[in-house]
PDB file of C-alpha atoms in Angstrom:
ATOM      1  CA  UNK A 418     -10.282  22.501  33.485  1.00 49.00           C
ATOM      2  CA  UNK A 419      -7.644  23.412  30.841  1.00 49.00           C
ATOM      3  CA  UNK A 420      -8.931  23.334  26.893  1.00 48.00           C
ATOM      4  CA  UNK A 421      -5.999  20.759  26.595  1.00 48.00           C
ATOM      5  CA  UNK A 422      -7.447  18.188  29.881  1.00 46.00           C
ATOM      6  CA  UNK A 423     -10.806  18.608  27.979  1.00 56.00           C
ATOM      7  CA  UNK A 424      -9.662  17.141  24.555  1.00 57.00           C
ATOM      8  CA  UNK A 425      -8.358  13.542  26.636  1.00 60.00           C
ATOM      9  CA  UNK A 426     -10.586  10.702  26.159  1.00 58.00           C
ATOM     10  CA  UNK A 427     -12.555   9.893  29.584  1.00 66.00           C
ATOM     11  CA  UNK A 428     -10.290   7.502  31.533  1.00 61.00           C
ATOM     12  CA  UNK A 429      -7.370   9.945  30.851  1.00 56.00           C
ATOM     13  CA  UNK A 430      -8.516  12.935  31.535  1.00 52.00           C
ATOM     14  CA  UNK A 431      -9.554  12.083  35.594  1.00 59.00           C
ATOM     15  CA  UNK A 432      -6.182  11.199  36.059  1.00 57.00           C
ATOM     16  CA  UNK A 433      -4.866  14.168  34.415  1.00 51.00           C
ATOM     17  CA  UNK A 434      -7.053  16.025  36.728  1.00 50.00           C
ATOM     18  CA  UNK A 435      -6.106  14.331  39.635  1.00 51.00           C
ATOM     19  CA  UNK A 436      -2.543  14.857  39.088  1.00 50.00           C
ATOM     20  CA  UNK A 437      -2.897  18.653  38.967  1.00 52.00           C
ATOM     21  CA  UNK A 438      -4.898  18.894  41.893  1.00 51.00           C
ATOM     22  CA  UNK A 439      -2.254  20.176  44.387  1.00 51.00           C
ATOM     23  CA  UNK A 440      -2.248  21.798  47.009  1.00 53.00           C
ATOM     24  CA  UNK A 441       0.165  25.040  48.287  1.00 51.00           C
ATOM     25  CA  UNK A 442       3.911  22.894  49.317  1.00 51.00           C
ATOM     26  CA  UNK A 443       2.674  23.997  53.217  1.00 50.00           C
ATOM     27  CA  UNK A 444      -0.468  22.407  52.419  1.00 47.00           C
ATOM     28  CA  UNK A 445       1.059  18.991  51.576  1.00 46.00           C
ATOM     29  CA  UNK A 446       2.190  16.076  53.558  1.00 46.00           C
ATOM     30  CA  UNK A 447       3.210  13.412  51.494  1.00 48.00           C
ATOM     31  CA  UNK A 448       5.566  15.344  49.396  1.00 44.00           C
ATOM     32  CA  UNK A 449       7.709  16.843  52.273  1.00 45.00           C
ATOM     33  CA  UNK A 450       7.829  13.556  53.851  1.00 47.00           C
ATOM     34  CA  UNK A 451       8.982  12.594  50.591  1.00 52.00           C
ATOM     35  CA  UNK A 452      11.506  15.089  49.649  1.00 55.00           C
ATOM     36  CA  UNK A 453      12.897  15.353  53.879  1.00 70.00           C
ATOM     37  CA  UNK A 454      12.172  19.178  53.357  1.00 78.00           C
ATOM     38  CA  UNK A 455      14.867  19.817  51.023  1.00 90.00           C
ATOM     39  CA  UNK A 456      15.080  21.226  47.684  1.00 96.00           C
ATOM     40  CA  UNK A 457      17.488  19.830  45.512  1.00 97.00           C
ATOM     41  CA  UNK A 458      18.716  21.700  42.697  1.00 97.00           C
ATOM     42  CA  UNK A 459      20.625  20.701  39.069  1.00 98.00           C
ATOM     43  CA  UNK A 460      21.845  23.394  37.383  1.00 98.00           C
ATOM     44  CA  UNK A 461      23.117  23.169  33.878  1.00 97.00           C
ATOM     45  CA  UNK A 462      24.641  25.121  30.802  1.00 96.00           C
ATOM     46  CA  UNK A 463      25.311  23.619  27.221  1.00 96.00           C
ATOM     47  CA  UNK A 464      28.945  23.131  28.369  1.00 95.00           C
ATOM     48  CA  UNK A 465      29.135  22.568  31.647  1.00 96.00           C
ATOM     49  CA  UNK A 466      27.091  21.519  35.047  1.00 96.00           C
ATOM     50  CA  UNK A 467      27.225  24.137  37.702  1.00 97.00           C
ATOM     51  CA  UNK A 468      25.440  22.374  40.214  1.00 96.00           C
ATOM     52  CA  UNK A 469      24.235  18.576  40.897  1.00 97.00           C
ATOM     53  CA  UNK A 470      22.053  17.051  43.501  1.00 96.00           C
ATOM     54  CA  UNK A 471      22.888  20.351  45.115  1.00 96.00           C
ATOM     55  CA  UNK A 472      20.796  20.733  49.009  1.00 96.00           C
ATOM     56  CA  UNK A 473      19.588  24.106  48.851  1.00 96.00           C
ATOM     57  CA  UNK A 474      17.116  26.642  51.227  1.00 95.00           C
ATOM     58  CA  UNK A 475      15.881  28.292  48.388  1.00 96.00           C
ATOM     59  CA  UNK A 476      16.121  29.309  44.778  1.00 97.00           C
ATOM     60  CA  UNK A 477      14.945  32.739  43.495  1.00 97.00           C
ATOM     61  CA  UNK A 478      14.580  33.755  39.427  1.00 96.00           C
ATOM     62  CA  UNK A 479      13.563  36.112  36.965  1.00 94.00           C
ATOM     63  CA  UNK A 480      10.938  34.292  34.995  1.00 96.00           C
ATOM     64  CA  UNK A 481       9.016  35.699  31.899  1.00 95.00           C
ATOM     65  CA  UNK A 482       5.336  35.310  34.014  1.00 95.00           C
ATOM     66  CA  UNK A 483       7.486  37.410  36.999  1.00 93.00           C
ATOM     67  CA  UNK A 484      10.064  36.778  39.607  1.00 94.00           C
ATOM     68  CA  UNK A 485      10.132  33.563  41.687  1.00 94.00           C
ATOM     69  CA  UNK A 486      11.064  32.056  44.809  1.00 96.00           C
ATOM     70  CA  UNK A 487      10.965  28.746  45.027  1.00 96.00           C
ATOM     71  CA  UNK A 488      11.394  26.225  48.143  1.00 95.00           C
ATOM     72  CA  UNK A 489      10.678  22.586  48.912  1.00 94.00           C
ATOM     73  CA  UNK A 490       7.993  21.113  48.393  1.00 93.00           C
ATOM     74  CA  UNK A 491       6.786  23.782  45.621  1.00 94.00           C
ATOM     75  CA  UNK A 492       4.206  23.557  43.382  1.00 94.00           C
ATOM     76  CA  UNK A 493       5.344  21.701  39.927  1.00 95.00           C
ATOM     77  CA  UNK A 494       5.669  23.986  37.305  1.00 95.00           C
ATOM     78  CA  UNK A 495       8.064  24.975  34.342  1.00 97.00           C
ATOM     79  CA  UNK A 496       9.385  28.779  33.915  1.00 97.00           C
ATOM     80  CA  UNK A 497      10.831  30.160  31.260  1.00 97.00           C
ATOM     81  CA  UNK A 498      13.500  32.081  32.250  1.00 96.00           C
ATOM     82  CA  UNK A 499      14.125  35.734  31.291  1.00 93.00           C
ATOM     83  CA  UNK A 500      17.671  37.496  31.739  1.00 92.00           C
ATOM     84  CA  UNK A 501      18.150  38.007  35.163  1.00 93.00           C
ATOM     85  CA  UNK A 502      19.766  36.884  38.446  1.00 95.00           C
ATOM     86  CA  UNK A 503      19.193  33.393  39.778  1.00 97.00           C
ATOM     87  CA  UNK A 504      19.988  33.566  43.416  1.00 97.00           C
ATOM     88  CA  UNK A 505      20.702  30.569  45.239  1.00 97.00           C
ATOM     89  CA  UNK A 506      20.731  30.225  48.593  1.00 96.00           C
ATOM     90  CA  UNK A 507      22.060  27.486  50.757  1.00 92.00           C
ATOM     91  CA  UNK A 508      20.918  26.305  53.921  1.00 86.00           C
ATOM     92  CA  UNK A 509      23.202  28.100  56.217  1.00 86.00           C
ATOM     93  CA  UNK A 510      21.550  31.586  54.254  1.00 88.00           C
ATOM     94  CA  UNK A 511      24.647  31.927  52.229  1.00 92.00           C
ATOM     95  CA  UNK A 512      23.789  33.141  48.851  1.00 94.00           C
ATOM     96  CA  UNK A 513      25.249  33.050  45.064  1.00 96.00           C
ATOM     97  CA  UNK A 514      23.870  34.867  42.961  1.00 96.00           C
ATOM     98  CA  UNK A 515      24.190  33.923  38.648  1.00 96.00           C
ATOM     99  CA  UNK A 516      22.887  36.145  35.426  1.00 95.00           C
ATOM    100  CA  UNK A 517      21.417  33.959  33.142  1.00 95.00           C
ATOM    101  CA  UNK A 518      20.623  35.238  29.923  1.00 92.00           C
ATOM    102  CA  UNK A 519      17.404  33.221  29.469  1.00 94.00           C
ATOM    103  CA  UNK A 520      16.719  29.446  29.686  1.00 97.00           C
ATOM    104  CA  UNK A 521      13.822  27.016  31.614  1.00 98.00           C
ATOM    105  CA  UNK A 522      13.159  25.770  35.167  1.00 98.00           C
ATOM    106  CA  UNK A 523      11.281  22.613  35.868  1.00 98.00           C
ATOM    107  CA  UNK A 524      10.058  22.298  39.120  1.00 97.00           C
ATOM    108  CA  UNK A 525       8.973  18.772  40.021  1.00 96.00           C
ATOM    109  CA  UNK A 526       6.864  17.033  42.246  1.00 93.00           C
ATOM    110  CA  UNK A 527       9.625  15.545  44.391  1.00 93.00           C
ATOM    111  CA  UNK A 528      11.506  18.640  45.199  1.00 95.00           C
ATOM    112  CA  UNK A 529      14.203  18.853  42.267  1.00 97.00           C
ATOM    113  CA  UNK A 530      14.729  22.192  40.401  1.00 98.00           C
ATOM    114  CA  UNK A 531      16.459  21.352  37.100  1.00 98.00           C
ATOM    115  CA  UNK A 532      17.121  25.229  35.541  1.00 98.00           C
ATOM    116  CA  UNK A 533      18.687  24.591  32.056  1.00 98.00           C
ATOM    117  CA  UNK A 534      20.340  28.195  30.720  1.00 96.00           C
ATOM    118  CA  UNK A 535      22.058  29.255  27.819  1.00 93.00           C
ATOM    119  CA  UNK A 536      24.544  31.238  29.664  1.00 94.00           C
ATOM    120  CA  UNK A 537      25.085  31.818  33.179  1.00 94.00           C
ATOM    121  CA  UNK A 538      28.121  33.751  34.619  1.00 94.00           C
ATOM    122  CA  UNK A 539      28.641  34.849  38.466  1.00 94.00           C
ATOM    123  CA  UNK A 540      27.285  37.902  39.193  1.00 92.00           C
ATOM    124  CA  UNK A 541      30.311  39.228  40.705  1.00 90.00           C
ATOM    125  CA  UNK A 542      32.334  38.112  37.563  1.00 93.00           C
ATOM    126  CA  UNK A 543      30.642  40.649  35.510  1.00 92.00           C
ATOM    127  CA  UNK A 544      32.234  44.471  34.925  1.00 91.00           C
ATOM    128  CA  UNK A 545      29.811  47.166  34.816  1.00 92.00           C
ATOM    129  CA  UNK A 546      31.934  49.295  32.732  1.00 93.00           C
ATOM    130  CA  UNK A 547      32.467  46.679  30.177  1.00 93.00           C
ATOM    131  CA  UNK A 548      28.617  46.571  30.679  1.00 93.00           C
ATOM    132  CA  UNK A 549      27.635  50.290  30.244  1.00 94.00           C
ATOM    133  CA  UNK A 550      30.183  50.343  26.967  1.00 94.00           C
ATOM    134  CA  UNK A 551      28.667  47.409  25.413  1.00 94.00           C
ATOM    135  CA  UNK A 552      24.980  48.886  26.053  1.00 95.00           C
ATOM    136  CA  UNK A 553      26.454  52.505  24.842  1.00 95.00           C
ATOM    137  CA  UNK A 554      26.921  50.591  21.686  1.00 95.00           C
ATOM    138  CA  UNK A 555      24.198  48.254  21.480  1.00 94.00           C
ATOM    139  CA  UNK A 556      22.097  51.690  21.703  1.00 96.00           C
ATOM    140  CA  UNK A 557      23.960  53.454  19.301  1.00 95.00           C
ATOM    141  CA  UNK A 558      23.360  49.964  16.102  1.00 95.00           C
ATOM    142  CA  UNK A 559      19.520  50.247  17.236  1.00 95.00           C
ATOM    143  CA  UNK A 560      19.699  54.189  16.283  1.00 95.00           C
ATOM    144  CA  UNK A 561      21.040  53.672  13.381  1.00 95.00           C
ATOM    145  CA  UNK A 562      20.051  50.092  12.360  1.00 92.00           C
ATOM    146  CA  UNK A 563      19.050  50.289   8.956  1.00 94.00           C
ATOM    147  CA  UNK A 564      16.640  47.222   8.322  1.00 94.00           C
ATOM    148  CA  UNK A 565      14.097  45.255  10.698  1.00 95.00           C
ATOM    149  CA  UNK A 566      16.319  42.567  11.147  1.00 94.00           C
ATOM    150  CA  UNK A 567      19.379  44.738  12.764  1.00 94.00           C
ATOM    151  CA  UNK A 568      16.798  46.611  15.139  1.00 95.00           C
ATOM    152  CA  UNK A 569      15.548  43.251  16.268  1.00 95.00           C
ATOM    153  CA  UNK A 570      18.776  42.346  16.922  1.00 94.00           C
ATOM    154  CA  UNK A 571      20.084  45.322  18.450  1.00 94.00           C
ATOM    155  CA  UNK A 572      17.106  45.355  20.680  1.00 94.00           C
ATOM    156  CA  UNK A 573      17.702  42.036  22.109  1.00 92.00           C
ATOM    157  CA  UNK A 574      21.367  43.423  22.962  1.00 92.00           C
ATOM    158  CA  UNK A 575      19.966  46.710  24.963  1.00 94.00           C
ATOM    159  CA  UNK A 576      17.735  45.001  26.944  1.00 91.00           C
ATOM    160  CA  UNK A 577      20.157  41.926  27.707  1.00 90.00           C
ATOM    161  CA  UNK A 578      22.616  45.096  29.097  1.00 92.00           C
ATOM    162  CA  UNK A 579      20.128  46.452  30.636  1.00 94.00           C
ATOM    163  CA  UNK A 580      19.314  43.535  32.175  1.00 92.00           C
ATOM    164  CA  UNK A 581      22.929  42.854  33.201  1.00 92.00           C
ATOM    165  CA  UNK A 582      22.923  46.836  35.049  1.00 93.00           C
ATOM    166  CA  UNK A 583      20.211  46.335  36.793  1.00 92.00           C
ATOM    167  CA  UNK A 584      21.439  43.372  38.304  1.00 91.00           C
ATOM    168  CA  UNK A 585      24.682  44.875  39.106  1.00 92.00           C
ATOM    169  CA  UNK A 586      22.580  47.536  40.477  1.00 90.00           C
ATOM    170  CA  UNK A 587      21.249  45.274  42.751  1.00 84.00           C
ATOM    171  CA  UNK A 588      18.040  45.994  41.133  1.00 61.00           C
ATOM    172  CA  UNK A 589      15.253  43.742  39.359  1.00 53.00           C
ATOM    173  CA  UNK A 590      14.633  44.623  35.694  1.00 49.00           C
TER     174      UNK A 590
END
């Protein structure tokens, strides 16, 4: 039992542990009676919704506690996302694959994935000259950054590049 479940008063707390007492998604009924086996997914950015009430196979991301695949019927949980590729697969196995820079997915108990990222552009939109330039330079300010703040900053920019080659690279970073 969690240090958070432990600080509920009595009645609270044996719901609270009910409710996270599940089970592996092949391990539960109810829910994939519930959700008819599918997982739907809602995809968003600040300006725009990529995807709604979107039928999907399967959903696989780069979160910061490691990469995940996600189907229906999954466990509930919330990710933050790191910058990666967030491949999405349909049922008929076609696949689309997104970097996302960083954001969250929610996972809930009724089979919708709601991912929420800052930015998110097709993989196959991206350049990987424009993306070995831009981490040339990003490289080059972290060399020669003169203060804390412009090495932090500089930092974030060589491993979002890197993050972006290794994707083009077909390759998990």
């Amino acid at each position: 039992m969690s240090l958070f479940v432990r600080a509920l008063n009595p009645a609270v707390r044996r719901t609270a542990v009910r409710l996270a007492n599940r089970g592996y998604a092949s391990e539960t009924t109810t829910t994939a009676a519930a959700s008819g086996g599918k997982l739907i997914v809602n995809f968003a950015l600040p300006h725009q919704t990529v995807l709604k009430n979107h039928e999907v196979h399967q959903v696989d991301m780069a979160a910061v506690s490691g990469d995940l695949g996600v189907l229906s019927d999954h466990v509930p949980t919330i990710e933050q996302l790191k910058p990666g590729v967030l491949d999405i697969i349909g049922e008929g196995g076609a696949s689309t694959k997104y970097f996302v820079s960083g954001g969250f997915a929610i996972m809930n108990p009724n089979s919708v994935l709601n991912i929420n990222a800052v930015e998110a552009f097709k993989l196959e939109d991206l350049d990987a000259q424009s993306v070995a330039s831009n981490l040339a330079e990003s490289q080059r300010l972290l060399t020669n950054a003169k203060d804390e703040a412009a090495k932090e900053a500089a930092a974030i920019e060589v491993e979002l590049y890197e993050s972006i080659q290794a994707a083009l690279a077909g390759k998990s970073k």
